[in-house]
Amino acid sequence: MTDRETGRPRGFAYAEFATVEDAQAALQAMNGADISGRSLRLDFAQSERRSPQARTPQGPKNPPSNTLFIGGLSYSASEDMIRQAFSNCGEIKSVRLMVDAQGQAKGFGYIEFPTVEAAQAAMALNGAAIDGRTVRLDFAEARQERPARSPVAPAEGPKNPPSEKLFVGQLDFAATKEDLNAAFGRFGTITDVHIVMDKMTRRPKGFGYVSFQTVEQAQAAMQAMNGVAIRARPVRIDFAGERPARPERPAREPRQDRADREKENRPRRR
């Protein structure tokens, strides 16, 4: 078992066997055994007592829509797991697993189907197990319409002179190099994609860089993609400015010359 907040092991676990006899044999043989320098303490796990109402999944609370809310997910659940679990429900338009500001899974997401009828059929999986966790399904509430806005305001154009390299800001923390290649690849030949990571946590910092073969390709991508959503989050794009040149350090004095000079400067004894 791992801690939900830190993701670190909590120092205990469960092993399930096919029969009670197998579990009894394992307990007799392994109780007190040493693993990685620590002695194990084994016991039979108590059966969970749940009321019939707790085992019966609740029905949907929201009116039908073509998008399902899926809750109760394990923090290791992936988009491929979700698609596999719902593969018998027909075409799936998109799967969005929600993460926090640090890129950690929040345990819920959304599944979009082409029609309301397809989502209603998928509701049959309410209470099913995915990656060892019982999931809860409901129809997602319709989002309120927002006033349309232009992808990029005139005042938020590029601040740096054109170059082959683009700065991509406000990146979704779940965005990958593959996402950036897919979004920018149609504008020309991409020579490099770099998502900046925090040196301490090794988690994405929310920005990156995309380099093209020519300035013209980067300009085309800049005009088309500034303000466009990648993984449901609008990105802010600018030409990457050149790093200021570091001042040259004075050449170090050879060790022997420095030692000789210090020796000359020492006060002489009288």
Tab-separated table of C-alpha atoms in Angstrom:
chain	number	residue	atom	x	y	z
A	1	MET	CA	0.000	0.000	0.000
A	2	THR	CA	1.181	3.525	-0.819
A	3	ASP	CA	0.363	6.906	0.700
A	4	ARG	CA	-2.153	8.825	-1.422
A	5	GLU	CA	-0.460	12.144	-0.790
A	6	THR	CA	3.209	11.220	-1.280
A	7	GLY	CA	2.965	7.980	-3.293
A	8	ARG	CA	5.465	6.361	-0.931
A	9	PRO	CA	5.050	2.823	0.508
A	10	ARG	CA	3.276	2.620	3.875
A	11	GLY	CA	5.102	-0.515	4.984
A	12	PHE	CA	2.349	-3.096	4.583
A	13	ALA	CA	0.571	-5.022	1.841
A	14	TYR	CA	-1.870	-7.829	1.071
A	15	ALA	CA	-1.325	-11.148	-0.735
A	16	GLU	CA	-4.406	-13.012	-1.943
A	17	PHE	CA	-4.357	-16.753	-2.644
A	18	ALA	CA	-6.711	-19.014	-4.548
A	19	THR	CA	-7.620	-21.042	-1.453
A	20	VAL	CA	-7.576	-20.699	2.331
A	21	GLU	CA	-5.233	-23.701	2.520
A	22	ASP	CA	-2.637	-21.933	0.350
A	23	ALA	CA	-2.827	-18.852	2.572
A	24	GLN	CA	-2.394	-21.000	5.716
A	25	ALA	CA	0.698	-22.680	4.255
A	26	ALA	CA	2.214	-19.307	3.328
A	27	LEU	CA	1.576	-17.925	6.816
A	28	GLN	CA	3.252	-20.887	8.520
A	29	ALA	CA	6.304	-20.731	6.243
A	30	MET	CA	6.827	-16.982	5.917
A	31	ASN	CA	5.762	-15.433	9.232
A	32	GLY	CA	8.931	-13.913	10.671
A	33	ALA	CA	10.944	-14.472	7.495
A	34	ASP	CA	13.524	-11.863	6.493
A	35	ILE	CA	13.009	-9.739	3.340
A	36	SER	CA	15.462	-6.955	2.542
A	37	GLY	CA	16.762	-6.980	6.092
A	38	ARG	CA	13.390	-6.791	7.853
A	39	SER	CA	11.344	-9.511	9.550
A	40	LEU	CA	7.815	-9.915	8.218
A	41	ARG	CA	4.735	-10.089	10.395
A	42	LEU	CA	1.904	-12.013	8.751
A	43	ASP	CA	-1.728	-12.432	9.675
A	44	PHE	CA	-4.962	-13.300	7.946
A	45	ALA	CA	-6.719	-10.216	6.583
A	46	GLN	CA	-10.148	-9.523	8.026
A	47	SER	CA	-12.996	-9.728	5.567
A	48	GLU	CA	-14.548	-6.380	4.733
A	49	ARG	CA	-18.098	-6.114	6.039
A	50	ARG	CA	-20.262	-4.067	3.756
A	51	SER	CA	-23.960	-3.589	3.710
A	52	PRO	CA	-25.896	-4.642	0.597
A	53	GLN	CA	-26.519	-0.956	-0.085
A	54	ALA	CA	-22.770	-0.244	-0.139
A	55	ARG	CA	-22.168	-2.972	-2.724
A	56	THR	CA	-24.878	-1.650	-5.019
A	57	PRO	CA	-23.629	1.258	-7.148
A	58	GLN	CA	-25.775	4.363	-7.121
A	59	GLY	CA	-27.523	5.407	-10.294
A	60	PRO	CA	-26.729	8.617	-12.193
A	61	LYS	CA	-27.587	11.928	-10.523
A	62	ASN	CA	-27.216	14.128	-13.614
A	63	PRO	CA	-29.304	14.125	-16.811
A	64	PRO	CA	-27.932	12.050	-19.704
A	65	SER	CA	-25.141	13.491	-21.840
A	66	ASN	CA	-22.509	12.096	-24.184
A	67	THR	CA	-19.759	12.476	-21.559
A	68	LEU	CA	-19.327	10.325	-18.463
A	69	PHE	CA	-17.664	11.288	-15.203
A	70	ILE	CA	-15.565	8.410	-13.849
A	71	GLY	CA	-14.515	8.526	-10.196
A	72	GLY	CA	-12.804	6.186	-7.749
A	73	LEU	CA	-9.908	5.548	-10.142
A	74	SER	CA	-6.591	4.262	-8.871
A	75	TYR	CA	-3.759	6.771	-9.130
A	76	SER	CA	-1.950	4.422	-11.518
A	77	ALA	CA	-4.888	4.122	-13.943
A	78	SER	CA	-4.008	5.136	-17.505
A	79	GLU	CA	-5.948	6.219	-20.563
A	80	ASP	CA	-5.253	2.840	-22.180
A	81	MET	CA	-6.795	1.058	-19.169
A	82	ILE	CA	-9.951	3.159	-19.466
A	83	ARG	CA	-10.265	2.577	-23.197
A	84	GLN	CA	-9.753	-1.156	-22.727
A	85	ALA	CA	-12.397	-1.355	-19.991
A	86	PHE	CA	-14.954	0.465	-22.180
A	87	SER	CA	-13.922	-1.162	-25.468
A	88	ASN	CA	-17.237	-3.003	-25.783
A	89	CYS	CA	-19.205	0.241	-25.516
A	90	GLY	CA	-18.383	1.462	-29.017
A	91	GLU	CA	-16.293	4.390	-30.192
A	92	ILE	CA	-14.689	6.642	-27.573
A	93	LYS	CA	-13.951	10.205	-28.679
A	94	SER	CA	-11.648	11.142	-25.816
A	95	VAL	CA	-10.470	10.190	-22.316
A	96	ARG	CA	-9.288	12.913	-19.930
A	97	LEU	CA	-7.680	11.912	-16.629
A	98	MET	CA	-7.412	14.885	-14.280
A	99	VAL	CA	-4.132	15.793	-12.568
A	100	ASP	CA	-3.144	18.406	-10.002
A	101	ALA	CA	-0.684	21.268	-10.422
A	102	GLN	CA	2.212	18.871	-9.825
A	103	GLY	CA	1.017	16.443	-12.488
A	104	GLN	CA	-0.220	13.842	-9.985
A	105	ALA	CA	-3.405	11.896	-10.752
A	106	LYS	CA	-6.520	13.087	-8.908
A	107	GLY	CA	-8.431	9.796	-9.191
A	108	PHE	CA	-11.155	10.871	-11.614
A	109	GLY	CA	-11.665	11.833	-15.236
A	110	TYR	CA	-14.074	12.089	-18.155
A	111	ILE	CA	-14.959	9.797	-21.065
A	112	GLU	CA	-16.557	11.377	-24.127
A	113	PHE	CA	-18.678	9.286	-26.510
A	114	PRO	CA	-20.063	10.259	-29.932
A	115	THR	CA	-23.699	10.076	-28.758
A	116	VAL	CA	-25.779	10.231	-25.604
A	117	GLU	CA	-27.013	6.706	-26.333
A	118	ALA	CA	-23.463	5.334	-26.304
A	119	ALA	CA	-22.778	6.990	-22.941
A	120	GLN	CA	-26.013	5.554	-21.542
A	121	ALA	CA	-24.945	2.058	-22.621
A	122	ALA	CA	-21.535	2.569	-20.975
A	123	MET	CA	-23.288	3.380	-17.671
A	124	ALA	CA	-23.701	-0.396	-17.347
A	125	LEU	CA	-20.088	-0.465	-16.117
A	126	ASN	CA	-20.959	1.633	-13.061
A	127	GLY	CA	-19.413	-0.226	-10.127
A	128	ALA	CA	-16.995	-2.251	-12.271
A	129	ALA	CA	-13.384	-2.769	-11.170
A	130	ILE	CA	-10.575	-1.038	-13.091
A	131	ASP	CA	-6.985	-1.540	-11.932
A	132	GLY	CA	-8.281	-3.051	-8.676
A	133	ARG	CA	-10.606	-0.154	-7.781
A	134	THR	CA	-14.391	0.022	-8.041
A	135	VAL	CA	-15.253	2.987	-10.233
A	136	ARG	CA	-18.267	5.272	-9.996
A	137	LEU	CA	-19.900	6.600	-13.163
A	138	ASP	CA	-22.253	9.488	-13.745
A	139	PHE	CA	-23.189	11.721	-16.634
A	140	ALA	CA	-21.012	14.824	-16.741
A	141	GLU	CA	-22.815	18.107	-16.264
A	142	ALA	CA	-22.913	20.241	-19.376
A	143	ARG	CA	-20.491	23.128	-19.270
A	144	GLN	CA	-21.894	26.603	-19.422
A	145	GLU	CA	-21.281	28.317	-22.723
A	146	ARG	CA	-18.553	30.908	-22.563
A	147	PRO	CA	-18.384	33.929	-24.803
A	148	ALA	CA	-16.201	33.272	-27.820
A	149	ARG	CA	-12.811	34.892	-27.812
A	150	SER	CA	-10.046	35.157	-30.342
A	151	PRO	CA	-7.217	32.669	-29.805
A	152	VAL	CA	-4.672	35.437	-29.339
A	153	ALA	CA	-5.255	39.052	-28.364
A	154	PRO	CA	-3.286	41.550	-30.488
A	155	ALA	CA	-1.444	42.780	-27.368
A	156	GLU	CA	-0.233	39.264	-26.642
A	157	GLY	CA	1.739	38.730	-29.825
A	158	PRO	CA	5.391	37.654	-29.886
A	159	LYS	CA	7.740	39.740	-27.762
A	160	ASN	CA	10.964	38.297	-29.147
A	161	PRO	CA	12.293	38.504	-32.719
A	162	PRO	CA	11.549	35.520	-34.988
A	163	SER	CA	13.761	32.455	-34.650
A	164	GLU	CA	13.618	28.732	-35.418
A	165	LYS	CA	12.833	27.961	-31.754
A	166	LEU	CA	9.452	28.500	-30.067
A	167	PHE	CA	8.744	28.882	-26.364
A	168	VAL	CA	5.530	27.030	-25.397
A	169	GLY	CA	4.080	28.199	-22.072
A	170	GLN	CA	1.045	27.265	-19.959
A	171	LEU	CA	1.510	23.618	-20.920
A	172	ASP	CA	-0.732	21.048	-19.314
A	173	PHE	CA	1.361	19.136	-16.759
A	174	ALA	CA	0.294	15.891	-18.418
A	175	ALA	CA	1.458	17.017	-21.891
A	176	THR	CA	4.158	14.862	-23.510
A	177	LYS	CA	6.676	15.263	-26.313
A	178	GLU	CA	4.334	13.209	-28.475
A	179	ASP	CA	1.562	15.766	-27.864
A	180	LEU	CA	3.817	18.618	-28.997
A	181	ASN	CA	5.034	16.704	-32.039
A	182	ALA	CA	1.440	15.972	-33.028
A	183	ALA	CA	0.344	19.594	-32.541
A	184	PHE	CA	3.274	21.285	-34.303
A	185	GLY	CA	4.406	18.659	-36.804
A	186	ARG	CA	2.121	19.911	-39.600
A	187	PHE	CA	3.968	23.230	-39.802
A	188	GLY	CA	7.313	21.819	-40.889
A	189	THR	CA	10.270	19.714	-39.849
A	190	ILE	CA	10.716	19.615	-36.073
A	191	THR	CA	14.360	19.282	-35.056
A	192	ASP	CA	13.892	19.184	-31.279
A	193	VAL	CA	11.181	19.083	-28.596
A	194	HIS	CA	12.058	19.784	-24.976
A	195	ILE	CA	9.699	19.831	-21.962
A	196	VAL	CA	11.400	21.504	-19.003
A	197	MET	CA	11.425	19.465	-15.767
A	198	ASP	CA	12.034	20.549	-12.197
A	199	LYS	CA	15.533	19.441	-11.160
A	200	MET	CA	14.441	18.450	-7.648
A	201	THR	CA	11.098	16.703	-8.282
A	202	ARG	CA	11.621	15.691	-11.941
A	203	ARG	CA	8.092	16.888	-12.653
A	204	PRO	CA	7.087	19.153	-15.571
A	205	LYS	CA	7.307	22.901	-14.908
A	206	GLY	CA	4.530	23.749	-17.382
A	207	PHE	CA	6.550	24.988	-20.359
A	208	GLY	CA	8.857	23.749	-23.074
A	209	TYR	CA	10.445	24.437	-26.453
A	210	VAL	CA	9.829	23.318	-30.041
A	211	SER	CA	12.567	23.887	-32.647
A	212	PHE	CA	11.955	23.935	-36.412
A	213	GLN	CA	14.276	23.654	-39.374
A	214	THR	CA	13.534	27.197	-40.585
A	215	VAL	CA	12.328	30.505	-39.161
A	216	GLU	CA	9.407	30.479	-41.627
A	217	GLN	CA	8.121	27.177	-40.238
A	218	ALA	CA	8.326	28.523	-36.675
A	219	GLN	CA	6.449	31.700	-37.740
A	220	ALA	CA	3.656	29.627	-39.281
A	221	ALA	CA	3.338	27.564	-36.099
A	222	MET	CA	3.390	30.725	-33.986
A	223	GLN	CA	0.526	32.312	-35.918
A	224	ALA	CA	-1.617	29.169	-35.930
A	225	MET	CA	-1.029	27.720	-32.462
A	226	ASN	CA	-0.785	30.694	-30.079
A	227	GLY	CA	-3.770	30.334	-27.744
A	228	VAL	CA	-4.801	26.908	-29.079
A	229	ALA	CA	-5.508	24.160	-26.529
A	230	ILE	CA	-3.147	21.215	-26.109
A	231	ARG	CA	-4.678	18.615	-23.778
A	232	ALA	CA	-7.558	21.029	-23.069
A	233	ARG	CA	-5.283	23.893	-21.935
A	234	PRO	CA	-4.590	26.924	-24.202
A	235	VAL	CA	-0.869	27.451	-24.671
A	236	ARG	CA	1.057	30.721	-24.889
A	237	ILE	CA	3.693	30.792	-27.604
A	238	ASP	CA	6.565	33.134	-28.325
A	239	PHE	CA	9.851	32.959	-30.158
A	240	ALA	CA	12.571	31.754	-27.817
A	241	GLY	CA	14.901	34.625	-27.016
A	242	GLU	CA	18.622	34.127	-27.095
A	243	ARG	CA	20.312	33.591	-23.762
A	244	PRO	CA	22.452	36.516	-22.702
A	245	ALA	CA	26.132	35.782	-23.106
A	246	ARG	CA	27.884	35.033	-19.849
A	247	PRO	CA	30.691	37.427	-18.940
A	248	GLU	CA	34.067	35.863	-19.507
A	249	ARG	CA	35.847	34.846	-16.361
A	250	PRO	CA	39.397	36.151	-15.937
A	251	ALA	CA	41.966	33.543	-16.704
A	252	ARG	CA	43.245	31.808	-13.615
A	253	GLU	CA	46.824	32.484	-12.682
A	254	PRO	CA	49.008	29.380	-12.917
A	255	ARG	CA	49.366	27.734	-9.515
A	256	GLN	CA	53.167	27.894	-9.488
A	257	ASP	CA	53.251	31.598	-10.468
A	258	ARG	CA	50.709	32.408	-7.768
A	259	ALA	CA	52.707	30.522	-5.164
A	260	ASP	CA	55.900	32.348	-6.169
A	261	ARG	CA	54.173	35.745	-5.976
A	262	GLU	CA	52.705	34.982	-2.536
A	263	LYS	CA	56.153	33.895	-1.360
A	264	GLU	CA	57.659	37.176	-2.527
A	265	ASN	CA	54.994	39.187	-0.695
A	266	ARG	CA	55.533	37.492	2.636
A	267	PRO	CA	57.186	39.732	5.234
A	268	ARG	CA	60.748	38.713	5.801
A	269	ARG	CA	61.976	37.947	9.280
A	270	ARG	CA	64.679	40.233	10.629
